[in-house]
Coordinates of C-alpha atoms in Angstrom, one line a residue:
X1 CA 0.0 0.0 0.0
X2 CA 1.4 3.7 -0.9
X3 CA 1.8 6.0 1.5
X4 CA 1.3 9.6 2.1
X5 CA 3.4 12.3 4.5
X6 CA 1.8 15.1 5.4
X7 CA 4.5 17.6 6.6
X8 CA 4.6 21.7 7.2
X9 CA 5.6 24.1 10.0
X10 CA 3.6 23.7 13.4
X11 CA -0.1 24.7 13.4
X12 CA -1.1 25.1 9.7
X13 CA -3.9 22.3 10.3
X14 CA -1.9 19.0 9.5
X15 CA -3.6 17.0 12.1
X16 CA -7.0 18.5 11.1
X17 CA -6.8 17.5 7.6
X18 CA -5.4 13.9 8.5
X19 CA -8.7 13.5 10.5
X20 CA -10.8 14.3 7.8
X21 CA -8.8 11.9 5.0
X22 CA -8.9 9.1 7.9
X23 CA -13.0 9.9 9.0
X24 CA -12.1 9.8 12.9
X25 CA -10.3 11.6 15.5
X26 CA -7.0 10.2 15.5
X27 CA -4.6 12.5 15.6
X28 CA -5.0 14.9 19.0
X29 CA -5.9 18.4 17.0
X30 CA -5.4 22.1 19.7
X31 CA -5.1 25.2 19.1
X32 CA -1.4 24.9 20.9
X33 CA 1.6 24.7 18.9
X34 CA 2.8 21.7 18.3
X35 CA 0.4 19.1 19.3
X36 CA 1.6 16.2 17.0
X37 CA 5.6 15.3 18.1
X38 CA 5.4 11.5 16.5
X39 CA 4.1 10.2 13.5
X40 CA 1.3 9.1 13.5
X41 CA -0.6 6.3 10.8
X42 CA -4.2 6.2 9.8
X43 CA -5.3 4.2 6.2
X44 CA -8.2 5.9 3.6
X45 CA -9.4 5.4 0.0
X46 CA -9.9 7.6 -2.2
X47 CA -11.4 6.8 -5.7
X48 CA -11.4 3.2 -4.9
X49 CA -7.7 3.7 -4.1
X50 CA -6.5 2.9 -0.9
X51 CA -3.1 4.9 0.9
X52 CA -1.6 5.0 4.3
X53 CA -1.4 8.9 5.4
X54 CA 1.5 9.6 8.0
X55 CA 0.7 12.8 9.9
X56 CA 4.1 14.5 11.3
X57 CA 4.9 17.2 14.5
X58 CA 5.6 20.8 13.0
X59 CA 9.1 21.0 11.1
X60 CA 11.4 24.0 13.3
X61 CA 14.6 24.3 12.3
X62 CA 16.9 26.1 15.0
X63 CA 14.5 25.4 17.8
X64 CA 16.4 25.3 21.2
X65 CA 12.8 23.4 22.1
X66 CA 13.9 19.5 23.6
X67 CA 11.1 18.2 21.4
X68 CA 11.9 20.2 18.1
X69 CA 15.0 18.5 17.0
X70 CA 13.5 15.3 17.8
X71 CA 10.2 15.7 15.6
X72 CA 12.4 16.9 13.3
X73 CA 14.1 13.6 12.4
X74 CA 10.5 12.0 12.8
X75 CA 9.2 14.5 9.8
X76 CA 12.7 13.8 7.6
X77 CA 12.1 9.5 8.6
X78 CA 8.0 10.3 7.2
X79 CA 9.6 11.9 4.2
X80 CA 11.6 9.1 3.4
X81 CA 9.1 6.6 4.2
X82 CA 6.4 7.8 1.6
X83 CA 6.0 7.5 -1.5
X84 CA 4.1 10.8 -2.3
X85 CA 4.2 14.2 0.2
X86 CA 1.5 16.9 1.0
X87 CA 3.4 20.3 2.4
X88 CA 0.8 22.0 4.0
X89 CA 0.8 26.1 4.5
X90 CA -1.3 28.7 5.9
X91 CA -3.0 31.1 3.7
X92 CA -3.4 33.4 6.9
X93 CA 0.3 33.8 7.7
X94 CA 1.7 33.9 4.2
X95 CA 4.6 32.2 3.3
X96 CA 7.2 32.2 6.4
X97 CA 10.7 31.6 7.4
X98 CA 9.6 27.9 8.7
X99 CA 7.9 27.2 5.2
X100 CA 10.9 28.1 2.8
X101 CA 13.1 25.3 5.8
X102 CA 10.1 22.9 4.7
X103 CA 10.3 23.7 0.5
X104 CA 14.1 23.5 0.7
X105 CA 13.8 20.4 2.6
X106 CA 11.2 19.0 0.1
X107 CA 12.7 20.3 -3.2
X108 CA 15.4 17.6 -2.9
X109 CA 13.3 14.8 -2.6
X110 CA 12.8 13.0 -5.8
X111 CA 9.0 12.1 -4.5
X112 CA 5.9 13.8 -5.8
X113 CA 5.5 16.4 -3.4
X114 CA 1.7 18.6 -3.1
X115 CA 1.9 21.9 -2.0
X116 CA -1.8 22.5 -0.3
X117 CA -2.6 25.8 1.2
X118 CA -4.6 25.7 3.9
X119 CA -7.3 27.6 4.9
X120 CA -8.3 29.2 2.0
X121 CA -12.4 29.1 2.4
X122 CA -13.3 32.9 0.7
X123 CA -11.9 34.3 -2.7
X124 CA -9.5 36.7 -1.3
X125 CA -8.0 34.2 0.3
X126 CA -7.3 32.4 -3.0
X127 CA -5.8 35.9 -4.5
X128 CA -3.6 36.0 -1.4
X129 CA -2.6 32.1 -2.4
X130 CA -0.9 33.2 -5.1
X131 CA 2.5 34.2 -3.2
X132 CA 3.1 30.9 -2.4
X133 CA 4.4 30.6 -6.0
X134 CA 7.4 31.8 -4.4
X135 CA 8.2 28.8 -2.3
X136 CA 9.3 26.4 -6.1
X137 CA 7.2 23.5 -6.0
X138 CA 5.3 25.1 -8.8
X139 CA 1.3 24.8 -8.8
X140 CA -0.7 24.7 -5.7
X141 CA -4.0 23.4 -4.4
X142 CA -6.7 25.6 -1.8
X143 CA -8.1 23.7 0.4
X144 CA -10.1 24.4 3.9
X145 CA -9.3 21.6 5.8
X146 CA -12.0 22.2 8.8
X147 CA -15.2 22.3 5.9
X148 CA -13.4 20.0 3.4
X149 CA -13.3 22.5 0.5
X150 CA -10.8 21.8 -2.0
X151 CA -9.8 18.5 -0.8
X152 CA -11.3 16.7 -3.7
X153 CA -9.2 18.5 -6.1
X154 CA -5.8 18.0 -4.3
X155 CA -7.0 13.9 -3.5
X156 CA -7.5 13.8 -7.6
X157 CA -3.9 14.7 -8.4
X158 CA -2.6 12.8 -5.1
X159 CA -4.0 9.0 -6.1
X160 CA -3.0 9.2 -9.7
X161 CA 0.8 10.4 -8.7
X162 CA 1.1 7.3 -6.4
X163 CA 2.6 4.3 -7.6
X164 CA 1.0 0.8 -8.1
X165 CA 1.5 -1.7 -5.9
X166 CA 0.6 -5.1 -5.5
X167 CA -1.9 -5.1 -3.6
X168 CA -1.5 -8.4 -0.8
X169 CA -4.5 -9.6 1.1
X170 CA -4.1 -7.9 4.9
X171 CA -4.3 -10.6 7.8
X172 CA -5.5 -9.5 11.1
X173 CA -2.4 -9.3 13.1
X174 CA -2.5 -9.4 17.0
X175 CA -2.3 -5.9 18.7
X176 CA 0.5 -5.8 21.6
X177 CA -0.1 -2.4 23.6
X178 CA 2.9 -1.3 26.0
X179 CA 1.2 0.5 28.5
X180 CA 2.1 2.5 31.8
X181 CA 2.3 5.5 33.7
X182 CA 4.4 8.3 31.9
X183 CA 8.0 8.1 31.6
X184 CA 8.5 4.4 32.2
X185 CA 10.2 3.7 29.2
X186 CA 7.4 2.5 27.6
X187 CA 9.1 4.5 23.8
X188 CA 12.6 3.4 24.8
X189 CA 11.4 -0.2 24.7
X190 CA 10.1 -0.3 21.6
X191 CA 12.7 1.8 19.5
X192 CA 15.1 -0.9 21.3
X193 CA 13.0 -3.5 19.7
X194 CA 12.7 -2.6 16.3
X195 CA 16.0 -0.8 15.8
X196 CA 15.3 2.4 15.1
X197 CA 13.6 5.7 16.3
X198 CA 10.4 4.9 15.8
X199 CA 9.1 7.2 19.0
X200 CA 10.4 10.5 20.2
X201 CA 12.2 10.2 23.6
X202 CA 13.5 12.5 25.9
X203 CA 13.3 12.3 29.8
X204 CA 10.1 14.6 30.2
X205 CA 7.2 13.2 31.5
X206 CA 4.4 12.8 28.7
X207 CA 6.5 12.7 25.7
X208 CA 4.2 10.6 23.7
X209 CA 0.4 12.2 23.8
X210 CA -0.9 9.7 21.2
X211 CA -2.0 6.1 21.0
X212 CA 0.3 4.6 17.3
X213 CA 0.6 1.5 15.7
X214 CA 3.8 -0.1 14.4
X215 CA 3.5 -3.4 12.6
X216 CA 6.8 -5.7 13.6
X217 CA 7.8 -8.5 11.4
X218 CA 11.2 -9.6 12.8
X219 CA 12.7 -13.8 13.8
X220 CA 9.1 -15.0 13.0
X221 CA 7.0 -12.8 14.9
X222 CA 4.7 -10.4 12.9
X223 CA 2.3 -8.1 15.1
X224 CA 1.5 -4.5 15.5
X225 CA 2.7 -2.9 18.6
X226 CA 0.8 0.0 20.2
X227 CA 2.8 2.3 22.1
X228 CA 0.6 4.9 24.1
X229 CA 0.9 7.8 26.1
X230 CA 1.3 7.3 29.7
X231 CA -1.6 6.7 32.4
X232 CA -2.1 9.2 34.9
X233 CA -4.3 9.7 37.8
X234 CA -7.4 11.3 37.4
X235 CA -6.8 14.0 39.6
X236 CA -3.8 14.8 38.0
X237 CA -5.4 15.2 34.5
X238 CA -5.4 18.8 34.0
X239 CA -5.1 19.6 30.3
X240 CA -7.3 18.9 27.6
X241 CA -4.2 17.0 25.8
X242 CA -3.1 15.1 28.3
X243 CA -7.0 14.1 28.6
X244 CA -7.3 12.7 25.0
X245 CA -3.9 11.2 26.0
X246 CA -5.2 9.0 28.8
X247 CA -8.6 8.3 27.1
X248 CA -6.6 7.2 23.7
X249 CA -4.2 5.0 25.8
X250 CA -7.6 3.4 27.7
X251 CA -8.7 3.0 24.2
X252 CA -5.7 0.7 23.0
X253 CA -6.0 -1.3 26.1
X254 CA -9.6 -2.2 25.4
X255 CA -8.8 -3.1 22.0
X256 CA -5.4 -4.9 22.4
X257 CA -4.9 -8.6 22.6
X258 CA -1.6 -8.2 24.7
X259 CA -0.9 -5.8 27.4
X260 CA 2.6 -4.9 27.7
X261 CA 2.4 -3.1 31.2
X262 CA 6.1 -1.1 31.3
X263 CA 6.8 -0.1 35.3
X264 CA 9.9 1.7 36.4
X265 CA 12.4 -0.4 38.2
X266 CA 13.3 2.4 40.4
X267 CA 9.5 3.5 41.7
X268 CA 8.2 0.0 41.4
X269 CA 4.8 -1.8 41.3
X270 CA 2.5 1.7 42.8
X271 CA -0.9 2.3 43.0
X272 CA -0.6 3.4 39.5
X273 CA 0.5 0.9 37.7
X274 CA -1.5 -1.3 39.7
X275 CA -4.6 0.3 38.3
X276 CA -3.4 0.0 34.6
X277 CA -3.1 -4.2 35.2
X278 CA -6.7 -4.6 36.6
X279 CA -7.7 -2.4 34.0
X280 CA -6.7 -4.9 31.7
X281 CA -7.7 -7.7 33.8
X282 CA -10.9 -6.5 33.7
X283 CA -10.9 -6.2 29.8
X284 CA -9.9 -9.9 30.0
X285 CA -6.4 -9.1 28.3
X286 CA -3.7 -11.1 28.8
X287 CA -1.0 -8.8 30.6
X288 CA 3.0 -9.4 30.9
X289 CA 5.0 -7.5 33.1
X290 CA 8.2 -5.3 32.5
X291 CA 10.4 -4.3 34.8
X292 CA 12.4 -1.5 32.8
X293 CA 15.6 0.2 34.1
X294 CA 16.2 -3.0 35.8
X295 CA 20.4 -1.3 35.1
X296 CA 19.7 1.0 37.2
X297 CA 19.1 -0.8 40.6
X298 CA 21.7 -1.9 42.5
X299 CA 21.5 -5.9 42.9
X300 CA 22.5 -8.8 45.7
X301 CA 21.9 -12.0 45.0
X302 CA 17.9 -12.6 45.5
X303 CA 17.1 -8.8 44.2
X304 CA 15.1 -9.9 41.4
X305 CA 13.4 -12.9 43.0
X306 CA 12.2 -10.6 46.3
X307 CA 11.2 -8.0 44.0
X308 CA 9.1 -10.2 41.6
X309 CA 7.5 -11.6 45.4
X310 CA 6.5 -8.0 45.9
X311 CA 5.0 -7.7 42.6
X312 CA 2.9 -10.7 43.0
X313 CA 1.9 -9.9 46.1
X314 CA 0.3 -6.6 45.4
X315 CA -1.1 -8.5 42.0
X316 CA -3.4 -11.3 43.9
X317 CA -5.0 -13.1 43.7
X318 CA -4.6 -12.6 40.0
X319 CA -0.9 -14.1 40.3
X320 CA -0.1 -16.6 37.2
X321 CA 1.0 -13.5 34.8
X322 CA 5.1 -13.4 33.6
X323 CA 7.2 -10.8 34.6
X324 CA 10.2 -9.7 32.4
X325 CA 13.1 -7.8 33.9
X326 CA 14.5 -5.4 31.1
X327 CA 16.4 -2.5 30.0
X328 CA 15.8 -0.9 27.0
X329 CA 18.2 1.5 27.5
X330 CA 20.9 -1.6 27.0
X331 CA 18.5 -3.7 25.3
X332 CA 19.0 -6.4 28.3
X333 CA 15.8 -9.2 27.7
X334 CA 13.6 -7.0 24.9
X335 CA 13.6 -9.9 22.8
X336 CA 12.6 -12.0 25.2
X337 CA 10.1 -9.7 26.5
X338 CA 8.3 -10.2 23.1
X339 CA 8.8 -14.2 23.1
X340 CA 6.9 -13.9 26.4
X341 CA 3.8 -12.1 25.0
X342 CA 3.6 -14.2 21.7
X343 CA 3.2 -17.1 24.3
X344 CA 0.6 -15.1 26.5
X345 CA -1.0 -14.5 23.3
X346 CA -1.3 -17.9 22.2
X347 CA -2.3 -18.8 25.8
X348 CA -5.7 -15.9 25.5
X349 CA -6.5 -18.0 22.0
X350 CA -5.9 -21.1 23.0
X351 CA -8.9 -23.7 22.6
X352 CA -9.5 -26.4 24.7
X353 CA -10.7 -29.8 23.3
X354 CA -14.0 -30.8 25.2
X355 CA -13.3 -34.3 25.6
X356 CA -9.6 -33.5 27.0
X357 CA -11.0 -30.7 29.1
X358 CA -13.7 -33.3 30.8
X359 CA -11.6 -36.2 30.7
X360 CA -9.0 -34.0 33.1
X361 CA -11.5 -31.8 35.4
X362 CA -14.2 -34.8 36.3
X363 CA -11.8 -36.7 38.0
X364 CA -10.3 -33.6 39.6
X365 CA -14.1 -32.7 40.8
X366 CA -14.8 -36.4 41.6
X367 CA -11.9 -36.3 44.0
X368 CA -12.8 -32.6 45.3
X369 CA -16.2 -31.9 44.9
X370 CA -17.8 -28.9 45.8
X371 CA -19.1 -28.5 49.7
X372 CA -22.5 -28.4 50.6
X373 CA -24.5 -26.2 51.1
X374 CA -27.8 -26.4 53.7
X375 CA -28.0 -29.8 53.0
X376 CA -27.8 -29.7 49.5
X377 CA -24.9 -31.7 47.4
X378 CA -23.4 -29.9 44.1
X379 CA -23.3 -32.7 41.1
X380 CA -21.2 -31.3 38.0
X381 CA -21.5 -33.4 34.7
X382 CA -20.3 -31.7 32.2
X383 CA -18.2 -28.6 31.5
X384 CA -17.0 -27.0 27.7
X385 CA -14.9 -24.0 26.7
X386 CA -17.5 -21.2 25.1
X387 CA -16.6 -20.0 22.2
X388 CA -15.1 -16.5 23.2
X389 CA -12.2 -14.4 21.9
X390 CA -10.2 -15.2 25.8
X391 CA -11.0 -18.3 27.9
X392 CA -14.5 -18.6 29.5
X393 CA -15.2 -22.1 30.7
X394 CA -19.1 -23.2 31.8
X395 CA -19.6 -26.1 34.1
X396 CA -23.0 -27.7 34.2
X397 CA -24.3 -28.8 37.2
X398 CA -28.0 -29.1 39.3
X399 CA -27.4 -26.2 41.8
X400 CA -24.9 -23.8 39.9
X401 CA -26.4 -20.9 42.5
X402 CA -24.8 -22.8 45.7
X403 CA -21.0 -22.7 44.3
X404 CA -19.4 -20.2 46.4
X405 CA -15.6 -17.8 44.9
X406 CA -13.2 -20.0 46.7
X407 CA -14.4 -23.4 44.8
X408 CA -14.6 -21.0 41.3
X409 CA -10.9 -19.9 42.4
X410 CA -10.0 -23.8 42.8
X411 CA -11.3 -25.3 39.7
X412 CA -9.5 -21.6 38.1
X413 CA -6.1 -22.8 39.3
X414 CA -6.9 -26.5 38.0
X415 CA -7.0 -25.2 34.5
X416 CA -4.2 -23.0 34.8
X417 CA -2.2 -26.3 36.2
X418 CA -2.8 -28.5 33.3
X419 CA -3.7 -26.1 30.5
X420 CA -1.2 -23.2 30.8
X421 CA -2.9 -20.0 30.9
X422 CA -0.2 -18.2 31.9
X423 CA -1.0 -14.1 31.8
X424 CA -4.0 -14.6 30.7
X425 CA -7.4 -14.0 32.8
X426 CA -9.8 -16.7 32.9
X427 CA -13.6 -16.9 33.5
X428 CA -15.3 -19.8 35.3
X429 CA -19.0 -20.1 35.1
X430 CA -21.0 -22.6 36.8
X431 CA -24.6 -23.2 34.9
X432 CA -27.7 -25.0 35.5
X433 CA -27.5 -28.5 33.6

């Protein structure tokens, strides 16, 4: 599939009009400079042809800004990923300083690049367009990128300057999130895993403000990753941004297969964090955890094993879930932080035979059957996996309404004895035969 960089200075509506091509609010759009600082991926169609659209942070050249440098080399890595490029301006500020770095930038690519002036929705507006000229990338298109006006025009031109490709029937790859509170290291980990700079990093708090998809195909794993903005408390929620943030990052968790929760080493397992894994507990996810910046604490020899006890501790009774110790500042255990999810994953999908799964848990209820209750004894026949997208198990018995938690919580830990859930929450129902 081709794809298509949108790129311009900060605040001439990038993220606006990569909304509208895309048909949802993806990208965070506010009237604050410099909103978008990764890039971010959404797919459309336009004229039966379908494109990826990449929407980059605001391109400042000399900025003594942390971020700018960084978003920066995120606009020049869009650039080089696409195959065609929209450089967007603002009618309303004229052509500026920031837009000539952008066209010098762009007039050495070999690429079809689009030169779309924004905001152009009366007819003095398109008079004033015609300065833009000046910029040499030749003709231009007007388009209001709020009402839509124009956009048909510049889309035209756009799908029949992209190449052909082959197209190859899309599978539907498992989603990984890496979630956590901010600055956990949650970007770190995954530039360390793929190799490159996928994610701005820096060590502020709340670098990454959006939820964005990266599709890794590396030593026979293919899956996309998710890397989201960190989770705060509510109460700490202030700004609109950081709002969308958190909502976008509860978002990927609900729609995840694979919860990658990321805690600092050096704060460890808080309240938190702690609310980000029963979060996806309660989404039925199946979670592994990460220990990053495990470097940085100083070690004797049961460090790890007393600190994975204190993990589990605060986890129960929800305790069979893996925990990885990692740095992705060295890169110590990534890999085998993402062999450890492919097996949680194949754990949530796993399907149980009925005749294996009642030829094991009969006996086991024969020999430990469930108390009574006033009098009354508990008979289970039968039991089955339902057919549901993590493990749900119904037993079928005469008096399901007599089974009381801590027998539920015994036949749970049978399963996860013989059948290997490991990470993965699992749902035991008891149902009238």
């Amino acid at each position: 599939m081709s794809i298509v960089a949108i790129v311009g200075r900060p605040n001439v509506g990038k993220s606006t009009f990569f909304n509208r091509l895309i048909q949802r609010r993806e990208a965070i759009v506010d009237s604050v400079s410099g909103v978008t600082r990764d890039r971010h991926y959404g797919k459309t169609d336009w004229n039966g042809k379908e494109f990826s659209v990449i929407d980059t942070g605001g391109y400042v050249k000399g900025s003594d800004d942390v971020f700018e440098e960084q978003i920066d080399k995120q606009v020049e890595l869009a650039i080089d990923e696409a195959d065609a490029i929209i450089f967007m301006v603002d009618v309303e500020s004229g052509v500026t300083g920031m837009d000539e770095d952008v066209a010098t930038l762009l007039r050495r690519q070999s690429k079809p690049v689009f030169l779309a002036i924004n905001k152009v929705d009366n007819a003095m507006r398109e008079e004033n367009a015609v300065e833009f000229y000046s910029l040499g990338l030749g003709d231009y298109y007007t388009i209001a990128s709020i009402s839509g006006s124009g956009t048909g025009d510049l889309l035209d031109a756009l799908v029949e300057a992209l190449p052909e490709k082959e197209e190859v029937e899309e599978r539907i790859l498992p989603r990984f999130a890496v979630v956590g509170r901010p600055n956990a290291g949650k970007s770190s980990f995954i530039n360390a895993l793929i190799g490159e700079e996928r994610y701005i990093v820096t060590d502020i708090a709340g670098t990454t403000r959006d939820s964005i998809d990266t599709k890794y195909n590396r030593f026979g794993f293919e899956f996309n990753l998710v890397d989201t903005a960190g989770i705060r408390r509510k109460a700490k929620v202030k700004e609109d941004l950081e709002f969308y943030s958190v909502m976008r990052s509860v978002r990927a968790i609900e729609h995840c297969d694979v919860c990658l929760v990321v805690l600092d080493a050096t704060r460890g397992f808080d309240g938190q964090v702690q609310n980000i894994f029963w979060l996806a507990e309660r989404n039925k996810k199946g979670i592994v955890i990460l220990v990053n910046k495990w470097d940085l604490v100083e070690k004797e020899n049961k460090t790890m094993r007393e600190y994975e006890k204190m993990i589990r501790q605060e986890m129960e009774p929800f305790t069979d879930v893996p925990i990885v110790f990692i740095s992705a500042l060295t890169k110590q255990r990534v890999f085998k932080a993402i062999e450890t999810a492919v097996k949680v994953f194949e754990n949530r999908t796993k399907r149980i035979k009925t005749s294996v799964l009642n030829d094991y848990m009969l006996p086991v209820i024969e020999a430990t059957p469930p108390p009574a209750t006033k009098g009354k004894y508990i008979k289970i026949k039968y039991c089955m996996q339902l057919p549901t997208p993590h493990p749900q198990f119904a037993f079928f018995c005469n008096l399901p309404q007599y089974v009381k938690d801590p027998y539920r919580r015994f036949i749970e830990n049978k399963l996860r004895e013989e059948f290997d859930f490991e990470g993965v929450p699992v749902a035991v129902y008891f149902r009238k035969k």
